[in-house]
Amino acid sequence: MSKFGILTKLNFLQDIASALVAWVNPAIVHNLEKYYALKKVHYLSAIEDISGDYLEFGVFTGSSFCHSLRCCKNLLKLNPELDKTKFYGFDSFAGFGELSEEDEHPFYKDENFATSLKAVEKRAAGAAGGLGWRLVPGFFSESLKAGAENLGISRARIIFIDSDTYASANDALTFCIPITQQGTYVVLDDFFSYRGSKKAGVARAFDEFLENGGFEARPVLNYGNGGAVYVISEIKN
Ligand SMILES: C[S@@+](CC[C@H](N)C(=O)[O-])C[C@H]1O[C@@H](n2cnc3c(N)ncnc32)[C@H](O)[C@@H]1O
């Protein structure tokens, strides 16, 4: 008898488990793991007493934005100061717009990301409870031009980059440089896209953000189909 005992005779159990895992839509797996990653980040920044706002770049139908509102509401007992967090969601609500050649990707297409600002506002209002939130429509190259201070944002507690391309992630992270502090959590969806290249997509934008902001970051966790979470561990200058 092998060391695995009866398990070697129960191939049908392995087959049932495998068939189930193979059947589940990868987008569902990704979103569930994203929800857990966001929950952990809200928790970690709550117990570290990190003050400031939540900024999500790439809101689409509002699923992760509403999830973050719920996570924060559920942590208020642990840290009542969290009720000062304001939630900002940035999106064109019209997809990616015109992409440069380097940002072209087989999946990042406008037809996959059509949505309506009104519908997302309604959803966020339902999830927010007493928390403050605001959706800022427009392509980042325009909507972020005025700078964080003009939108009333002085510090970022959590930054969530979920807009897929280099240009959009670069606009978002450049906007965040003046409001990033030690302990800011940065959630990067699609971190390994563009065939894993570090010279493209969100990975490139994040490297440039660290360099231009003078930040050191430590990896916290990975999630879903290529998501990564970092915490800003040091500000060099
Ligand atoms: C993957 S979806 C976001 C998903 C969302 N965070 C969730 O989990 O529910 C990407 C979104 O980024 C937005 N986006 C991409 N490039 C953009 C840009 N340059 N300016 C504004 N929004 C952009 C698209 O409109 C799309 O809604």
Short mmCIF file of C-alpha atoms in Angstrom, two decimals, residues 40-231:
data_model
loop_
_atom_site.label_atom_id
_atom_site.label_comp_id
_atom_site.label_asym_id
_atom_site.label_seq_id
_atom_site.Cartn_x
_atom_site.Cartn_y
_atom_site.Cartn_z
CA LYS A 40 -7.20 41.90 3.59
CA VAL A 41 -5.90 45.30 2.49
CA HIS A 42 -8.76 47.13 4.23
CA TYR A 43 -8.06 45.09 7.36
CA LEU A 44 -4.28 45.59 7.29
CA SER A 45 -4.53 49.33 6.78
CA ALA A 46 -7.18 49.53 9.55
CA ILE A 47 -5.01 47.81 12.15
CA GLU A 48 -2.00 49.90 11.10
CA ASP A 49 -4.06 53.07 11.62
CA ILE A 50 -3.36 54.33 8.10
CA SER A 51 -5.53 57.37 7.51
CA GLY A 52 -6.52 58.79 4.12
CA ASP A 53 -8.79 57.90 1.25
CA TYR A 54 -9.53 54.92 -0.99
CA LEU A 55 -8.86 55.51 -4.68
CA GLU A 56 -9.96 53.07 -7.36
CA PHE A 57 -8.89 53.61 -10.97
CA GLY A 58 -11.06 51.49 -13.27
CA VAL A 59 -14.49 51.02 -11.69
CA PHE A 60 -16.46 49.45 -14.57
CA THR A 61 -19.81 48.29 -13.11
CA GLY A 62 -18.73 49.12 -9.56
CA SER A 63 -18.35 45.57 -8.19
CA SER A 64 -14.98 46.06 -6.49
CA PHE A 65 -15.79 49.67 -5.53
CA CYS A 66 -18.96 48.54 -3.70
CA HIS A 67 -17.07 45.61 -2.20
CA SER A 68 -14.50 48.02 -0.75
CA LEU A 69 -17.28 50.13 0.76
CA ARG A 70 -18.70 47.00 2.40
CA CYS A 71 -15.28 45.89 3.70
CA CYS A 72 -14.70 49.29 5.27
CA LYS A 73 -18.17 49.43 6.85
CA ASN A 74 -17.60 46.02 8.42
CA LEU A 75 -14.31 47.18 9.97
CA LEU A 76 -15.73 50.29 11.65
CA LYS A 77 -16.08 48.45 14.97
CA LEU A 78 -12.38 47.58 14.85
CA ASN A 79 -11.30 51.11 13.94
CA PRO A 80 -13.99 53.83 14.15
CA GLU A 81 -11.61 56.31 12.49
CA LEU A 82 -12.27 54.50 9.20
CA ASP A 83 -15.48 56.49 8.80
CA LYS A 84 -13.26 59.40 7.70
CA THR A 85 -12.18 57.44 4.61
CA LYS A 86 -13.67 58.86 1.43
CA PHE A 87 -14.03 56.53 -1.54
CA TYR A 88 -13.09 57.88 -4.98
CA GLY A 89 -13.79 55.91 -8.14
CA PHE A 90 -12.30 57.05 -11.45
CA ASP A 91 -13.43 55.70 -14.82
CA SER A 92 -14.25 56.92 -18.31
CA PHE A 93 -17.40 54.76 -18.05
CA ALA A 94 -16.75 54.38 -21.78
CA GLY A 95 -13.93 51.83 -21.90
CA PHE A 96 -10.28 52.46 -22.80
CA GLY A 97 -10.61 55.09 -25.51
CA GLU A 98 -7.85 55.17 -28.08
CA LEU A 99 -4.95 52.87 -27.20
CA SER A 100 -1.36 53.37 -28.29
CA GLU A 101 0.27 50.47 -30.11
CA GLU A 102 2.18 49.42 -26.98
CA ASP A 103 -1.08 49.23 -24.97
CA GLU A 104 -2.93 47.07 -27.49
CA HIS A 105 -3.98 43.75 -25.99
CA PRO A 106 -6.25 40.93 -27.20
CA PHE A 107 -8.65 41.30 -24.24
CA TYR A 108 -8.56 45.02 -23.36
CA LYS A 109 -11.22 46.21 -25.80
CA ASP A 110 -13.98 48.79 -25.32
CA GLU A 111 -16.73 46.29 -26.18
CA ASN A 112 -15.77 44.23 -23.10
CA PHE A 113 -16.09 47.24 -20.78
CA ALA A 114 -19.23 49.22 -21.67
CA THR A 115 -21.04 50.53 -18.58
CA SER A 116 -23.21 53.37 -17.27
CA LEU A 117 -22.25 55.99 -14.70
CA LYS A 118 -25.86 56.29 -13.47
CA ALA A 119 -26.14 52.56 -12.78
CA VAL A 120 -22.83 52.52 -10.88
CA GLU A 121 -23.89 55.57 -8.83
CA LYS A 122 -27.07 53.78 -7.83
CA ARG A 123 -25.11 50.69 -6.85
CA ALA A 124 -22.56 52.66 -4.81
CA ALA A 125 -25.32 54.58 -3.01
CA GLY A 126 -26.80 51.23 -1.96
CA ALA A 127 -23.49 49.91 -0.64
CA ALA A 128 -22.11 53.04 1.04
CA GLY A 129 -24.13 53.25 4.25
CA GLY A 130 -22.84 56.43 5.88
CA LEU A 131 -19.45 56.43 4.10
CA GLY A 132 -18.49 59.26 1.77
CA TRP A 133 -17.90 58.44 -1.88
CA ARG A 134 -17.57 60.09 -5.25
CA LEU A 135 -17.32 58.81 -8.82
CA VAL A 136 -15.23 60.93 -11.17
CA PRO A 137 -16.10 60.27 -14.82
CA GLY A 138 -13.69 60.87 -17.70
CA PHE A 139 -10.54 59.52 -19.26
CA PHE A 140 -7.70 59.79 -16.76
CA SER A 141 -5.63 61.95 -19.10
CA GLU A 142 -8.35 64.62 -18.56
CA SER A 143 -10.05 63.80 -15.24
CA LEU A 144 -6.81 63.63 -13.22
CA LYS A 145 -5.24 66.75 -14.73
CA ALA A 146 -6.30 69.06 -11.90
CA GLY A 147 -4.38 67.03 -9.32
CA ALA A 148 -5.42 65.28 -6.11
CA GLU A 149 -5.50 68.40 -3.93
CA ASN A 150 -8.13 70.02 -6.13
CA LEU A 151 -10.37 67.00 -5.58
CA GLY A 152 -9.87 67.34 -1.82
CA ILE A 153 -7.61 64.28 -1.48
CA SER A 154 -4.60 64.81 0.76
CA ARG A 155 -3.55 61.21 1.55
CA ALA A 156 -4.11 57.80 0.05
CA ARG A 157 -4.84 54.86 2.34
CA ILE A 158 -5.48 52.37 -0.47
CA ILE A 159 -4.81 52.76 -4.19
CA PHE A 160 -6.41 50.21 -6.50
CA ILE A 161 -5.23 50.20 -10.12
CA ASP A 162 -7.65 48.21 -12.26
CA SER A 163 -7.53 49.94 -15.63
CA ASP A 164 -5.30 47.37 -17.35
CA THR A 165 -3.05 49.44 -19.66
CA TYR A 166 0.27 51.22 -19.17
CA ALA A 167 -1.00 54.69 -20.16
CA SER A 168 -3.99 54.62 -17.80
CA ALA A 169 -2.00 53.12 -14.89
CA ASN A 170 0.73 55.68 -15.45
CA ASP A 171 -1.77 58.59 -15.37
CA ALA A 172 -3.32 57.16 -12.18
CA LEU A 173 -0.07 56.45 -10.34
CA THR A 174 1.48 59.81 -11.31
CA PHE A 175 -1.62 61.49 -9.84
CA CYS A 176 -1.05 59.48 -6.63
CA ILE A 177 2.61 60.41 -6.05
CA PRO A 178 1.92 63.51 -3.87
CA ILE A 179 -0.68 61.68 -1.73
CA THR A 180 1.23 58.43 -1.16
CA GLN A 181 2.51 57.84 2.39
CA GLN A 182 4.40 55.12 4.20
CA GLY A 183 1.83 52.35 4.70
CA THR A 184 -0.26 53.11 1.61
CA TYR A 185 -1.41 49.82 0.09
CA VAL A 186 -1.25 49.59 -3.70
CA VAL A 187 -3.39 46.91 -5.34
CA LEU A 188 -2.36 46.18 -8.91
CA ASP A 189 -4.70 44.10 -11.04
CA ASP A 190 -3.27 42.69 -14.28
CA PHE A 191 0.27 43.02 -12.91
CA PHE A 192 1.57 40.17 -15.08
CA SER A 193 -0.24 41.06 -18.33
CA TYR A 194 1.49 41.72 -21.66
CA ARG A 195 3.11 38.29 -21.56
CA GLY A 196 4.81 39.03 -18.27
CA SER A 197 6.83 41.97 -19.65
CA LYS A 198 8.14 44.43 -17.06
CA LYS A 199 8.43 47.00 -19.84
CA ALA A 200 4.67 47.13 -20.48
CA GLY A 201 1.31 47.52 -18.76
CA VAL A 202 0.74 48.04 -15.05
CA ALA A 203 4.13 46.54 -14.08
CA ARG A 204 5.98 49.24 -16.03
CA ALA A 205 3.78 52.03 -14.61
CA PHE A 206 4.36 50.76 -11.06
CA ASP A 207 8.17 50.63 -11.51
CA GLU A 208 8.12 54.23 -12.77
CA PHE A 209 5.88 55.31 -9.88
CA LEU A 210 8.39 53.90 -7.37
CA GLU A 211 11.29 55.54 -9.18
CA ASN A 212 9.64 58.97 -9.66
CA GLY A 213 8.12 59.09 -6.18
CA GLY A 214 11.25 57.88 -4.42
CA PHE A 215 9.29 55.00 -2.86
CA GLU A 216 10.34 51.57 -1.63
CA ALA A 217 7.63 48.91 -1.70
CA ARG A 218 7.32 45.42 -0.27
CA PRO A 219 5.13 42.70 -1.80
CA VAL A 220 2.21 41.74 0.44
CA LEU A 221 0.32 39.13 -1.57
CA ASN A 222 -0.72 37.92 -5.02
CA TYR A 223 -4.30 37.13 -6.03
CA GLY A 224 -6.45 35.86 -8.88
CA ASN A 225 -5.23 35.79 -12.46
CA GLY A 226 -2.17 37.97 -12.02
CA GLY A 227 -3.03 40.54 -9.35
CA ALA A 228 -0.42 41.80 -6.86
CA VAL A 229 -0.52 43.90 -3.69
CA TYR A 230 2.34 46.06 -2.39
CA VAL A 231 2.75 48.29 0.64
#
